[in-house]
GROMACS .gro file of C-alpha atoms in nm:
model
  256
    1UNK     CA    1   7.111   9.631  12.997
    2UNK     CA    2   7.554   9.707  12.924
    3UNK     CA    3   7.475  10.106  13.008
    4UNK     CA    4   7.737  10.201  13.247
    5UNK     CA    5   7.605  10.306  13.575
    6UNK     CA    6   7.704  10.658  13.541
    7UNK     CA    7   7.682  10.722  13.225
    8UNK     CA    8   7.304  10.811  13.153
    9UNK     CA    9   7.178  10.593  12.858
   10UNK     CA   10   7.093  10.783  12.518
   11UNK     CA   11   6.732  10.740  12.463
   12UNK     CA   12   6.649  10.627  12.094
   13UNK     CA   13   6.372  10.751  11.883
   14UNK     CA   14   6.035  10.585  11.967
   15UNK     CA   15   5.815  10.369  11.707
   16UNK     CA   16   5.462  10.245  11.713
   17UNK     CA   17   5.534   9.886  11.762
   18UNK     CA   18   5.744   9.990  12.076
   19UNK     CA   19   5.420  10.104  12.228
   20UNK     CA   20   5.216   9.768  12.128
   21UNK     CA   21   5.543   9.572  12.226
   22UNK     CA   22   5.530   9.722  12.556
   23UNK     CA   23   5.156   9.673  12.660
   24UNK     CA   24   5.252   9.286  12.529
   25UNK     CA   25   5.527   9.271  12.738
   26UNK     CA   26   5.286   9.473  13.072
   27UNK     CA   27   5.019   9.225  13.017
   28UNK     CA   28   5.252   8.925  13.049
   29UNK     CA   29   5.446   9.049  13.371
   30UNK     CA   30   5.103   9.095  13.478
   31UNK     CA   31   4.958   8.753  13.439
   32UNK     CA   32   5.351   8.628  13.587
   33UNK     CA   33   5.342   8.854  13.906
   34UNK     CA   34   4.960   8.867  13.945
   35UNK     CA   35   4.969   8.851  14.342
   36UNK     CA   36   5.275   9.110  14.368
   37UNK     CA   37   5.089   9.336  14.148
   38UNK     CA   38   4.735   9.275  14.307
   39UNK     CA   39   4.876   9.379  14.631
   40UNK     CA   40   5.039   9.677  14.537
   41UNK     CA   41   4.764   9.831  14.326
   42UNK     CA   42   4.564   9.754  14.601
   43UNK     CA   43   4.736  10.034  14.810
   44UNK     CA   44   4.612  10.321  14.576
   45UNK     CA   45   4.257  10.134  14.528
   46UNK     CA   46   4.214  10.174  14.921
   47UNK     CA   47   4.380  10.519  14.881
   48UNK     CA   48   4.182  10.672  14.646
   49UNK     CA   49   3.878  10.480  14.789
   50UNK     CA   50   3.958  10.662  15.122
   51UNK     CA   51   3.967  10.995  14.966
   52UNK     CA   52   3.668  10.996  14.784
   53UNK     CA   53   3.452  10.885  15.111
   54UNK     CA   54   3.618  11.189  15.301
   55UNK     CA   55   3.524  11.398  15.020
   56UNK     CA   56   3.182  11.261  15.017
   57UNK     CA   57   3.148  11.274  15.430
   58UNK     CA   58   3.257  11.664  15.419
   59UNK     CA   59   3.054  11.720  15.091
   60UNK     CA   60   3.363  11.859  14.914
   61UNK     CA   61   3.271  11.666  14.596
   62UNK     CA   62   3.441  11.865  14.356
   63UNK     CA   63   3.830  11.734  14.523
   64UNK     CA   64   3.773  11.431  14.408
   65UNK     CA   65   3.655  11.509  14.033
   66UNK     CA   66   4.017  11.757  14.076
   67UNK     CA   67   4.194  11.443  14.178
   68UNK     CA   68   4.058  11.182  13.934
   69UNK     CA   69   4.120  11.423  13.677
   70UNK     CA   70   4.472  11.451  13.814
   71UNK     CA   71   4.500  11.083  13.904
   72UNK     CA   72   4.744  11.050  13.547
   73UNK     CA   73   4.970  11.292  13.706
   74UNK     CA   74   5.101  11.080  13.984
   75UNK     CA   75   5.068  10.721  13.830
   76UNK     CA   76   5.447  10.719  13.764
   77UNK     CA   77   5.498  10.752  14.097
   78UNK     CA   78   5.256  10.465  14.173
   79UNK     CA   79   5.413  10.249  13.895
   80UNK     CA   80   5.742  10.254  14.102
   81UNK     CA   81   5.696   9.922  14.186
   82UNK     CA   82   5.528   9.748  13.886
   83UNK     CA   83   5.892   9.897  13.764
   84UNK     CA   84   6.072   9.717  14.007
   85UNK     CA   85   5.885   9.338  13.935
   86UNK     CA   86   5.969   9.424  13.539
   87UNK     CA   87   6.365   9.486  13.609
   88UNK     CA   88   6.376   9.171  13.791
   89UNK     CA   89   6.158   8.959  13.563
   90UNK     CA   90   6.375   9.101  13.264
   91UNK     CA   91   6.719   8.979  13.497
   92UNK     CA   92   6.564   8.626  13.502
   93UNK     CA   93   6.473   8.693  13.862
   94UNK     CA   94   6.215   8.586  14.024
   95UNK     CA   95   6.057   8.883  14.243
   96UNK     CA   96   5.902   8.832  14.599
   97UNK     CA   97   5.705   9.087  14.734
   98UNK     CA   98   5.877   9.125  15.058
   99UNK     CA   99   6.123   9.179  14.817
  100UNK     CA  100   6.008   9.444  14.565
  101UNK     CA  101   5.894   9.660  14.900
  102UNK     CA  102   6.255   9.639  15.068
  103UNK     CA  103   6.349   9.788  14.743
  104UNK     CA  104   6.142  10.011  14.701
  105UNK     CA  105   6.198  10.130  15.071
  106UNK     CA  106   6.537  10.129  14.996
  107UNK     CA  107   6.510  10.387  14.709
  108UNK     CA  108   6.394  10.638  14.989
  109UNK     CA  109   6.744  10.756  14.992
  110UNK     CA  110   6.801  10.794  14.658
  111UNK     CA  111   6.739  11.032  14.367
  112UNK     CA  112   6.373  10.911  14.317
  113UNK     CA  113   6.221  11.097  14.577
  114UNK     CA  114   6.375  11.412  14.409
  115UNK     CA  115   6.188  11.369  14.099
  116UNK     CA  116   5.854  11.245  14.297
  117UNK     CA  117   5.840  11.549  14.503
  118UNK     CA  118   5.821  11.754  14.163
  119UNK     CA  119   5.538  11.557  14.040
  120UNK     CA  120   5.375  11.613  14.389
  121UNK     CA  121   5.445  12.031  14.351
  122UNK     CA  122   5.318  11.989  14.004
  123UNK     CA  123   5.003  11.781  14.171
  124UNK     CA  124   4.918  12.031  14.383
  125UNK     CA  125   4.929  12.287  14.181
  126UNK     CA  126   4.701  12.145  13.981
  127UNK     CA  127   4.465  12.112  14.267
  128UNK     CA  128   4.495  12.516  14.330
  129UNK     CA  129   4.463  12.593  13.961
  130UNK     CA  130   4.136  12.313  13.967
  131UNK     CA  131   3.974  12.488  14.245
  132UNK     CA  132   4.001  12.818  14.048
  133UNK     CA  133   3.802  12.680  13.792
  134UNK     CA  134   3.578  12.522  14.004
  135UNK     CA  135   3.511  12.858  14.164
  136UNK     CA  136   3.473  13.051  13.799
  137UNK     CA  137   3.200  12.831  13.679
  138UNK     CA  138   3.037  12.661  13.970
  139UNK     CA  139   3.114  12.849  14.231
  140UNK     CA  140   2.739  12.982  14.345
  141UNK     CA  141   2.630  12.602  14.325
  142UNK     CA  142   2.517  12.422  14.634
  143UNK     CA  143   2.812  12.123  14.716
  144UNK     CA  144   2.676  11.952  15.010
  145UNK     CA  145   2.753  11.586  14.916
  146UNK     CA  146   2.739  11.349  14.613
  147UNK     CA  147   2.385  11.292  14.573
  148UNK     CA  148   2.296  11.605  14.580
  149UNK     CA  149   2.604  11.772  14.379
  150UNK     CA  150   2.653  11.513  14.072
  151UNK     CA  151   2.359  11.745  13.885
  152UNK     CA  152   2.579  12.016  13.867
  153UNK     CA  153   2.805  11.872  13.700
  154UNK     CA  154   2.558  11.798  13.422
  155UNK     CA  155   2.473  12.169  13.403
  156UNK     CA  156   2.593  12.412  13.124
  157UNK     CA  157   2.806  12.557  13.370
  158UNK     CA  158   2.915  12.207  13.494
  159UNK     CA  159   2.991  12.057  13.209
  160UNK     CA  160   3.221  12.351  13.075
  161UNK     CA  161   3.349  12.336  13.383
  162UNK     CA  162   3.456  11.958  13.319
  163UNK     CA  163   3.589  12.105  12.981
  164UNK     CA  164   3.791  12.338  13.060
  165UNK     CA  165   3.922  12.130  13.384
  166UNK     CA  166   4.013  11.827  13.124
  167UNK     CA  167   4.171  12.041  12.883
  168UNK     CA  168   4.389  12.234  13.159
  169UNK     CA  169   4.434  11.873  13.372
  170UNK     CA  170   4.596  11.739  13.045
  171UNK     CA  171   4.808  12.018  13.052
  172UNK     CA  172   4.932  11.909  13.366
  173UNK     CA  173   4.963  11.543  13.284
  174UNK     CA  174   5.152  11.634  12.945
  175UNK     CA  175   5.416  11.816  13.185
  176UNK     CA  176   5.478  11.576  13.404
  177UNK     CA  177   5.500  11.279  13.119
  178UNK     CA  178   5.763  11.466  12.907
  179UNK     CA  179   5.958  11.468  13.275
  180UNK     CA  180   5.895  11.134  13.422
  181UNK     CA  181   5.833  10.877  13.139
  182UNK     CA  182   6.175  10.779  13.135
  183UNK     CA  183   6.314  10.946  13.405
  184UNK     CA  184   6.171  10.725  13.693
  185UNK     CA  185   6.241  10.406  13.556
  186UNK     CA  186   6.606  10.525  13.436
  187UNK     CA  187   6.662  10.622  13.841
  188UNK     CA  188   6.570  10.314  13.955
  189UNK     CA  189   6.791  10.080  13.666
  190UNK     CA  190   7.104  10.356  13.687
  191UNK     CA  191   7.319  10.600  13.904
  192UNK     CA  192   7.257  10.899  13.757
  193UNK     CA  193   7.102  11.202  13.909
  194UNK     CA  194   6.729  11.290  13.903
  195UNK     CA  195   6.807  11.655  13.731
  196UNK     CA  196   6.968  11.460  13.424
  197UNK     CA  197   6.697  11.201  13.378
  198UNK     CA  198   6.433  11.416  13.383
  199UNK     CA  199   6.650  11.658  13.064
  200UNK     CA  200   6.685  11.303  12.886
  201UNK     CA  201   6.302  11.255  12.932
  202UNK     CA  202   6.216  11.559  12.828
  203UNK     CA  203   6.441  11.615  12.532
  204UNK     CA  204   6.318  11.220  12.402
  205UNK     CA  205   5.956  11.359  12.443
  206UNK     CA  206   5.994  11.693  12.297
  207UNK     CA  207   6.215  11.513  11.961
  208UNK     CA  208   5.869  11.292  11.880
  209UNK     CA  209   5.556  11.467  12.045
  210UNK     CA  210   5.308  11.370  11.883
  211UNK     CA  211   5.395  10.997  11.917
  212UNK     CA  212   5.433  11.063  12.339
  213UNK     CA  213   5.097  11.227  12.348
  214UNK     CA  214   4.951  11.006  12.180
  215UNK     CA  215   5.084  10.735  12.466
  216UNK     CA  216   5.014  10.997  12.729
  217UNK     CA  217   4.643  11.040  12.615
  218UNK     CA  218   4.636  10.666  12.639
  219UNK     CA  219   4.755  10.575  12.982
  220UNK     CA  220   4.502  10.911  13.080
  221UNK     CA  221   4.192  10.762  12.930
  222UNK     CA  222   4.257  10.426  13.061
  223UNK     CA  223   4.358  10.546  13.385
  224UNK     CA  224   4.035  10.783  13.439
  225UNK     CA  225   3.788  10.531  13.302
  226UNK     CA  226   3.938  10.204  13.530
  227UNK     CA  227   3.932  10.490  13.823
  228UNK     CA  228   3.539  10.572  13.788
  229UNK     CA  229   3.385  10.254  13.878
  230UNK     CA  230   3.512  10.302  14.251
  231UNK     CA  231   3.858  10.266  14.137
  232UNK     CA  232   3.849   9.899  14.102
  233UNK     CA  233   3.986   9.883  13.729
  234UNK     CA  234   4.305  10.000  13.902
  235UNK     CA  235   4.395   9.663  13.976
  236UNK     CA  236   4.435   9.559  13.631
  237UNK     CA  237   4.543   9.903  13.497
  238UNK     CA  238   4.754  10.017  13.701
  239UNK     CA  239   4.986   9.696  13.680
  240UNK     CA  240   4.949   9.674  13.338
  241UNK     CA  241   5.060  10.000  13.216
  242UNK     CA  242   5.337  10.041  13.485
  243UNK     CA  243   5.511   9.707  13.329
  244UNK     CA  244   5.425   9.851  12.973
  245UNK     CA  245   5.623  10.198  13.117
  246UNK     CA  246   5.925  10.006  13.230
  247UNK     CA  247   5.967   9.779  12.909
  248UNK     CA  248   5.896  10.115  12.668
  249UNK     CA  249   6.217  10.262  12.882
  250UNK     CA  250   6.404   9.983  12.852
  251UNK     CA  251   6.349   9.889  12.467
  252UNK     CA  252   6.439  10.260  12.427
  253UNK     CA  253   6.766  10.223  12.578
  254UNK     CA  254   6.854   9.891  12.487
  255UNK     CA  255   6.832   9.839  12.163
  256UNK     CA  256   7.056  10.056  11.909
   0.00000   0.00000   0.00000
């Protein structure tokens, strides 16, 4: 990296290979950093394992199908440090994860909380949105818990429901990609305010669309499918695509 610290870094057109380049690159800082990276995706397993059993134990099913759905939405926020272990690994460092945390903790006081507290907003306003729909086509269904709910969902009613939830969710998602896929790892490499990396994100995403949505679609798919058997495949994808997210930023920015 030669951008100056306060100069915010011009963001060069993205190309297909940068997007296989980068899940190259994810997979190796994976395999390099596999106990850092266990550890912390093992934070948001036990998180999201913990809200879907008080979902199940109050028989509000339907919160956690609104927050797999929205799961996408906040992984840049979770990636933070899978960022952090791919800055150091591409300084020839050799990251710690007492280490990556400090940093992390650190960051508190910066502009990164800025831009994760708009992700959050946008979160829960998918939730309220969610919960509309929920009402509009399922809301005369008995919810008492999971056994006895997951047949709705395979309704008419249910899976229209799922539809319209998906298409709406991906709405969501696509918002808070065209803000954050560059802007969160370009507040953690550089000084510059969390205002002008999210325009810098957003103009790079809304130059080449179709190319980010494609990616976006991506990292949703894989992110709701490792999320559905208990959340386990979160170990692997999680890591993965947070190192891919950092090296896609960084090849953008880099190289002329």
């Amino acid at each position: 990296m030669t951008q100056n610290a306060t100069t915010p870094p011009t963001i060069r057109p993205v190309v297909w290979s940068d997007f296989t380049a980068s899940l190259a690159l994810g997979v190796r800082d994976f395999r390099a950093a596999l106990w850092i990276d266990l550890c912390l995706a093992c934070v948001f397993v036990l998180a999201g394992l913990g809200m879907a059993a008080v979902t199940v134990m109050t028989g509000q099913t339907f919160w956690l199908v609104l927050a797999v759905l929205g799961f996408p939405m906040v992984g840049t926020l979770a990636a933070v440090g899978f960022y952090e272990v791919s800055r150091q690994r591409s300084r020839d460092l050799r990251p710690g994860l007492r280490q990556v945390a400090s940093l992390i903790w650190a960051a508190r006081i910066g502009q990164i909380p800025w831009l994760a507290a708009i992700v959050v907003v946008i979160f829960l306003f998918w939730f309220f949105i969610g919960h509309m729909i929920f009402a509009l086509f399922l809301g005369l269904a008995p919810m008492t818990n999971i056994s006895t709910s997951l047949a709705v969902f395979l309704t008419p009613s249910g899976l229209t429901m799922i539809a319209v939830g998906t298409l709406v969710g991906a709405m969501f998602s696509g918002l808070v990609l065209a803000l954050s896929v560059h802007a969160m790892p370009m507040l953690l490499d550089l000084d510059v305010d969390f205002i002008t990396a999210m325009l810098r994100s957003l103009s790079a995403v809304l130059q080449q669309p179709m190319a980010y949505l494609v990616w976006g679609a991506f990292i949703g798919v894989v992110t709701l499918l490792s999320a559905l058997p208990v959340f386990l495949g979160l170990f692997v994808t999680m890591p993965i695509l947070g190192h891919a997210s950092w090296h896609l930023y960084q090849r953008l920015v880099s190289d002329p």
